Short mmCIF file of C-alpha atoms and ligand atoms in Angstrom, two decimals:
data_model
loop_
_atom_site.label_atom_id
_atom_site.label_comp_id
_atom_site.label_asym_id
_atom_site.label_seq_id
_atom_site.Cartn_x
_atom_site.Cartn_y
_atom_site.Cartn_z
CA MET A 1 -4.71 32.53 -49.51
CA PRO A 2 -1.60 33.48 -47.96
CA GLY A 3 -0.15 36.18 -49.28
CA MET A 4 -2.65 38.07 -50.89
CA PRO A 5 -3.35 41.74 -49.52
CA GLY A 6 -5.92 41.87 -46.58
CA ASP A 7 -4.94 38.61 -45.49
CA ALA A 8 -3.92 39.79 -42.38
CA ARG A 9 -5.42 38.33 -38.97
CA PRO A 10 -6.28 41.28 -36.33
CA ASN A 11 -2.97 43.10 -35.48
CA ASP A 12 -1.35 39.95 -36.75
CA GLN A 13 -2.07 38.08 -34.05
CA PRO A 14 -1.35 34.76 -34.90
CA GLY A 15 -4.83 32.53 -33.75
CA ALA A 16 -6.66 35.41 -34.05
CA ARG A 17 -10.08 35.75 -35.37
CA ARG A 18 -11.65 38.07 -37.50
CA PRO A 19 -15.95 37.39 -36.73
CA VAL A 20 -17.30 34.76 -37.25
CA ARG A 21 -21.02 34.16 -35.43
CA VAL A 22 -22.51 31.14 -35.25
CA LEU A 23 -25.81 29.78 -34.36
CA ILE A 24 -25.16 26.13 -32.48
CA PHE A 25 -28.63 24.36 -31.07
CA ALA A 26 -29.35 20.70 -30.86
CA ALA A 27 -32.67 18.72 -32.24
CA SER A 28 -33.88 17.14 -29.15
CA LEU A 29 -36.74 18.79 -27.04
CA ARG A 30 -36.21 16.82 -24.19
CA ALA A 31 -34.38 17.23 -20.79
CA GLY A 32 -31.98 16.00 -20.04
CA SER A 33 -30.17 16.10 -24.01
CA LEU A 34 -27.45 14.34 -25.00
CA ASN A 35 -27.16 16.87 -27.91
CA ASP A 36 -27.76 19.62 -26.23
CA ARG A 37 -25.02 18.51 -23.98
CA LEU A 38 -22.56 18.37 -27.02
CA ALA A 39 -24.70 21.42 -28.51
CA THR A 40 -22.83 22.52 -24.93
CA LEU A 41 -19.61 21.68 -25.29
CA ALA A 42 -19.66 22.63 -28.92
CA ALA A 43 -20.25 25.82 -27.89
CA GLY A 44 -17.59 26.09 -25.48
CA VAL A 45 -15.49 25.81 -27.46
CA ALA A 46 -16.11 28.24 -30.38
CA ALA A 47 -16.27 30.84 -27.79
CA GLU A 48 -12.38 29.98 -26.30
CA LYS A 49 -11.40 29.47 -30.77
CA GLY A 50 -12.53 33.12 -31.16
CA GLY A 51 -16.64 32.61 -32.66
CA VAL A 52 -19.26 34.67 -31.77
CA VAL A 53 -22.19 32.51 -30.67
CA ASP A 54 -25.71 32.31 -30.62
CA ARG A 55 -26.98 29.56 -28.14
CA ALA A 56 -30.71 28.32 -29.02
CA THR A 57 -32.69 25.60 -28.49
CA MET A 58 -35.13 22.95 -30.40
CA ALA A 59 -37.61 24.72 -29.05
CA ASP A 60 -37.01 28.39 -29.34
CA PHE A 61 -38.00 26.43 -32.74
CA ASP A 62 -41.03 23.94 -32.14
CA CYS A 63 -43.81 24.63 -34.39
CA PRO A 64 -46.94 23.05 -35.73
CA SER A 65 -46.28 20.77 -38.61
CA TYR A 66 -46.23 22.34 -42.23
CA ASP A 67 -48.99 23.11 -43.55
CA GLY A 68 -49.35 24.77 -47.16
CA ASP A 69 -52.57 26.22 -46.43
CA VAL A 70 -51.10 28.33 -43.74
CA GLU A 71 -48.37 29.56 -45.63
CA GLY A 72 -50.83 29.88 -48.48
CA ARG A 73 -52.73 32.71 -45.57
CA GLY A 74 -48.56 33.54 -45.55
CA GLU A 75 -48.40 32.36 -41.87
CA PHE A 76 -45.51 31.21 -40.31
CA PRO A 77 -45.13 29.85 -36.77
CA ALA A 78 -43.01 31.67 -34.57
CA GLY A 79 -40.64 29.36 -33.76
CA ALA A 80 -40.29 29.99 -38.27
CA GLN A 81 -40.13 33.00 -38.14
CA ARG A 82 -37.29 32.52 -34.52
CA LEU A 83 -34.80 30.24 -36.71
CA HIS A 84 -34.82 32.65 -40.10
CA GLU A 85 -34.01 35.44 -38.06
CA ARG A 86 -31.19 33.40 -35.77
CA VAL A 87 -29.57 31.63 -38.99
CA VAL A 88 -29.88 35.06 -41.40
CA THR A 89 -28.22 37.29 -38.03
CA ALA A 90 -25.82 33.72 -37.93
CA ASP A 91 -22.37 33.02 -40.69
CA ALA A 92 -22.99 29.86 -39.48
CA PHE A 93 -25.49 26.42 -37.98
CA VAL A 94 -23.60 23.85 -36.27
CA ILE A 95 -26.51 21.35 -35.83
CA ALA A 96 -26.84 18.43 -32.58
CA SER A 97 -29.15 16.44 -33.37
CA PRO A 98 -30.05 12.90 -32.69
CA GLU A 99 -30.99 10.00 -34.96
CA TYR A 100 -34.19 8.05 -35.09
CA ASN A 101 -35.03 5.56 -36.95
CA ALA A 102 -31.37 5.85 -39.28
CA SER A 103 -32.60 9.46 -39.88
CA MET A 104 -33.18 12.96 -38.46
CA PRO A 105 -35.76 13.69 -35.74
CA GLY A 106 -39.57 14.92 -37.05
CA VAL A 107 -39.35 18.18 -35.43
CA LEU A 108 -36.12 19.24 -36.91
CA LYS A 109 -37.28 18.48 -40.42
CA ASN A 110 -40.29 20.35 -40.18
CA VAL A 111 -38.60 23.96 -39.61
CA ILE A 112 -35.55 23.32 -41.99
CA ASP A 113 -39.41 22.70 -43.73
CA TRP A 114 -41.32 25.52 -42.49
CA VAL A 115 -37.22 27.75 -42.98
CA SER A 116 -37.19 26.84 -46.70
CA ARG A 117 -40.79 29.21 -47.12
CA ILE A 118 -39.82 32.33 -46.13
CA ARG A 119 -37.28 34.65 -48.27
CA PRO A 120 -34.31 34.65 -47.78
CA GLN A 121 -34.11 31.64 -47.59
CA PRO A 122 -31.47 31.38 -44.71
CA PHE A 123 -29.62 28.81 -45.25
CA ASN A 124 -28.20 28.99 -48.96
CA GLY A 125 -24.67 30.01 -48.59
CA ARG A 126 -23.58 29.08 -45.12
CA GLN A 127 -21.90 27.15 -43.61
CA GLY A 128 -23.00 23.74 -41.27
CA LEU A 129 -21.25 21.90 -39.15
CA LEU A 130 -23.10 18.41 -38.18
CA LEU A 131 -23.22 17.08 -34.47
CA SER A 132 -25.23 13.90 -33.17
CA ALA A 133 -24.84 12.29 -29.84
CA SER A 134 -26.43 8.82 -29.11
CA PRO A 135 -25.56 5.76 -26.46
CA SER A 136 -25.20 3.73 -29.63
CA MET A 137 -21.68 1.90 -30.72
CA VAL A 138 -22.44 5.01 -34.11
CA GLY A 139 -22.84 7.11 -31.97
CA GLY A 140 -26.31 8.67 -34.23
CA ASN A 141 -23.96 8.72 -37.38
CA ARG A 142 -26.29 7.55 -39.94
CA GLY A 143 -29.06 10.39 -38.65
CA LEU A 144 -26.51 13.73 -39.31
CA TRP A 145 -26.05 11.59 -43.26
CA SER A 146 -30.21 12.52 -43.57
CA LEU A 147 -29.47 15.95 -42.64
CA ARG A 148 -26.69 16.61 -44.73
CA VAL A 149 -29.80 16.95 -48.14
CA PRO A 150 -31.89 18.83 -47.17
CA LEU A 151 -29.93 21.31 -46.30
CA GLU A 152 -27.33 20.99 -48.84
CA HIS A 153 -30.79 21.12 -51.39
CA LEU A 154 -31.65 24.71 -49.46
CA GLY A 155 -28.19 25.42 -50.73
CA ALA A 156 -25.87 24.97 -47.33
CA ARG A 157 -22.43 24.47 -47.57
CA VAL A 158 -22.13 21.27 -45.70
CA TYR A 159 -18.97 20.82 -42.84
CA PRO A 160 -17.83 17.52 -45.09
CA ASP A 161 -17.17 15.96 -41.81
CA MET A 162 -19.34 14.82 -39.05
CA PHE A 163 -18.66 14.19 -35.77
CA SER A 164 -20.69 12.03 -33.75
CA LEU A 165 -20.37 10.62 -29.80
CA ALA A 166 -20.73 6.76 -29.74
CA GLN A 167 -21.71 5.76 -26.26
CA ALA A 168 -22.64 9.05 -25.30
CA HIS A 169 -24.57 8.47 -22.64
CA GLU A 170 -21.42 7.21 -20.50
CA ALA A 171 -18.68 9.52 -22.51
CA PHE A 172 -19.13 12.95 -20.39
CA ASP A 173 -16.90 13.91 -16.79
CA ALA A 174 -18.62 15.58 -14.92
CA GLN A 175 -17.74 18.93 -16.30
CA GLY A 176 -19.08 17.99 -19.38
CA ARG A 177 -16.49 17.47 -21.59
CA ILE A 178 -15.82 14.19 -23.01
CA ALA A 179 -14.35 11.84 -20.60
CA ASN A 180 -12.05 10.27 -22.98
CA ALA A 181 -9.42 12.97 -23.73
CA THR A 182 -8.35 11.64 -27.22
CA LEU A 183 -11.53 12.53 -28.35
CA GLN A 184 -11.76 15.92 -26.82
CA LEU A 185 -9.10 16.86 -28.33
CA ARG A 186 -10.40 15.44 -32.06
CA PHE A 187 -14.37 17.41 -30.96
CA GLU A 188 -11.96 20.66 -30.89
CA GLN A 189 -10.25 20.05 -34.08
CA THR A 190 -13.22 19.67 -35.43
CA ILE A 191 -14.65 22.55 -34.56
CA GLU A 192 -11.23 25.27 -34.80
CA CYS A 193 -11.04 23.95 -38.58
CA PHE A 194 -14.82 24.56 -39.27
CA LEU A 195 -14.27 28.70 -37.37
CA ASP A 196 -11.21 28.83 -39.83
CA LEU A 197 -13.44 27.43 -42.68
CA VAL A 198 -16.28 29.66 -41.56
CA GLU A 199 -14.02 32.96 -40.95
CA ALA A 200 -11.89 32.23 -44.96
CA ALA A 201 -15.98 32.00 -46.54
CA LYS A 202 -16.58 35.14 -45.46
CA HIS A 203 -13.36 37.81 -44.99
CA TYR A 204 -11.96 36.05 -47.75
CA ARG A 205 -14.69 34.96 -50.12
CA ALA A 206 -13.88 35.63 -54.46
CA LEU A 207 -16.86 33.69 -55.82
CA LYS A 208 -20.20 34.88 -56.55
CA LYS A 209 -22.64 31.40 -55.95
CA GLN A 210 -26.01 31.06 -56.43
CA TRP A 211 -28.80 28.59 -55.58
CA VAL A 212 -30.79 27.02 -57.68
CA GLU A 213 -34.28 25.35 -55.87
CA PHE A 214 -34.88 23.18 -58.95
CA LEU A 215 -31.11 21.41 -60.26
CA GLY A 216 -32.12 20.75 -63.85
CA GLU A 217 -34.88 22.54 -65.18
CA GLN A 218 -34.91 24.61 -68.23
CA PRO A 219 -34.46 27.95 -66.83
CA ASN A 220 -38.00 29.87 -67.22
CA ALA A 221 -39.60 32.46 -65.31
CA ALA A 222 -42.27 30.05 -64.52
CA THR A 223 -38.68 27.57 -63.09
CA ASP A 224 -36.80 30.39 -61.71
CA ARG A 225 -36.70 29.96 -58.43
CA VAL A 226 -33.04 31.54 -58.04
CA GLU A 227 -31.12 33.45 -54.92
CA HIS A 228 -27.39 35.44 -55.23
CA THR A 229 -25.12 35.10 -52.68
CA PRO A 230 -24.47 38.58 -52.30
CA VAL A 231 -19.87 39.23 -51.94
CA GLU A 232 -18.77 41.41 -49.38
CA ALA A 233 -16.94 44.90 -50.78
C1 FMN B 1 -37.65 8.04 -32.01
C2 FMN B 1 -37.03 6.96 -31.68
C3 FMN B 1 -35.12 7.12 -32.37
C4 FMN B 1 -34.51 6.49 -32.28
N1 FMN B 1 -33.39 5.74 -33.35
C5 FMN B 1 -31.90 5.40 -32.96
C6 FMN B 1 -31.23 4.91 -34.20
O1 FMN B 1 -32.39 5.21 -35.28
N2 FMN B 1 -30.71 5.34 -32.98
C7 FMN B 1 -29.68 5.78 -32.51
O2 FMN B 1 -28.24 5.35 -32.31
N3 FMN B 1 -30.42 6.00 -31.21
C8 FMN B 1 -31.85 5.90 -32.10
N4 FMN B 1 -32.85 6.49 -30.72
C9 FMN B 1 -32.23 6.93 -29.80
C10 FMN B 1 -31.88 8.33 -29.58
O3 FMN B 1 -30.45 8.21 -29.59
C11 FMN B 1 -31.66 8.49 -28.50
O4 FMN B 1 -32.64 8.08 -27.34
C12 FMN B 1 -30.62 9.28 -27.73
O5 FMN B 1 -31.39 10.08 -26.27
C13 FMN B 1 -31.82 10.77 -27.80
O6 FMN B 1 -30.94 12.74 -28.27
P1 FMN B 1 -31.49 12.98 -27.04
O7 FMN B 1 -30.65 12.51 -25.83
O8 FMN B 1 -30.72 14.33 -27.70
O9 FMN B 1 -32.74 13.44 -26.68
C14 FMN B 1 -33.79 6.84 -30.31
C15 FMN B 1 -35.39 7.62 -30.08
C16 FMN B 1 -36.26 7.44 -30.21
C17 FMN B 1 -37.26 8.69 -28.99
#
């Protein structure tokens, strides 16, 4: 809140940013992935705008299909453990996701399902930004609406704006930027505004939040699965 004690940025330098750590990856295993190129561009812009970037790939997080019997034995695939650890150590995450059949790729949903079973459930309370790239005219945007559902269910604060790069197979220039200058600027502004929100949520947070896994359940010991977001001193 402007004018509140403690809201001055370090050294009062305009534009200086308090530390925010952002995990960035694309949900495609394919070499030459358009979404991975968009994730690389996002990582560069986020670093330029003062974010601390943890750049990952989908290969880091790839898992066998979720199996409740495996979980029942207390086993979690290494890919899920890696994503869990990297979300836990981040303040925010950016996912550039392909659209498969108007939805998210199974490889991404699968690892989200695995990670949702590890405690602390790490998406809860974290800020997320969704990007997509597709050769189509709508840039894979429908897939992002489906991706919102599990992430918001898990308590992630998914940024209202999304960025979908249409005709992505011919949208990048030789430097990996978006060739259309207006779109490139819009992309940069989306990342910068998102980082502003992450910074505010981390450093100026005033609300205590809780995540309830099964909304609408009658509160009782058998069904309660509630986690509280720790409030920093
Ligand atoms: C199984 C499958 C389903 C797809 N469905 C869609 C779709 O619904 N909408 C779309 O825009 N592109 C769709 N595509 C095309 C992808 O957008 C395109 O292959 C894109 O390059 C994938 O992202 P990547 O380059 O990051 O791997 C589909 C591709 C595959 C393999």
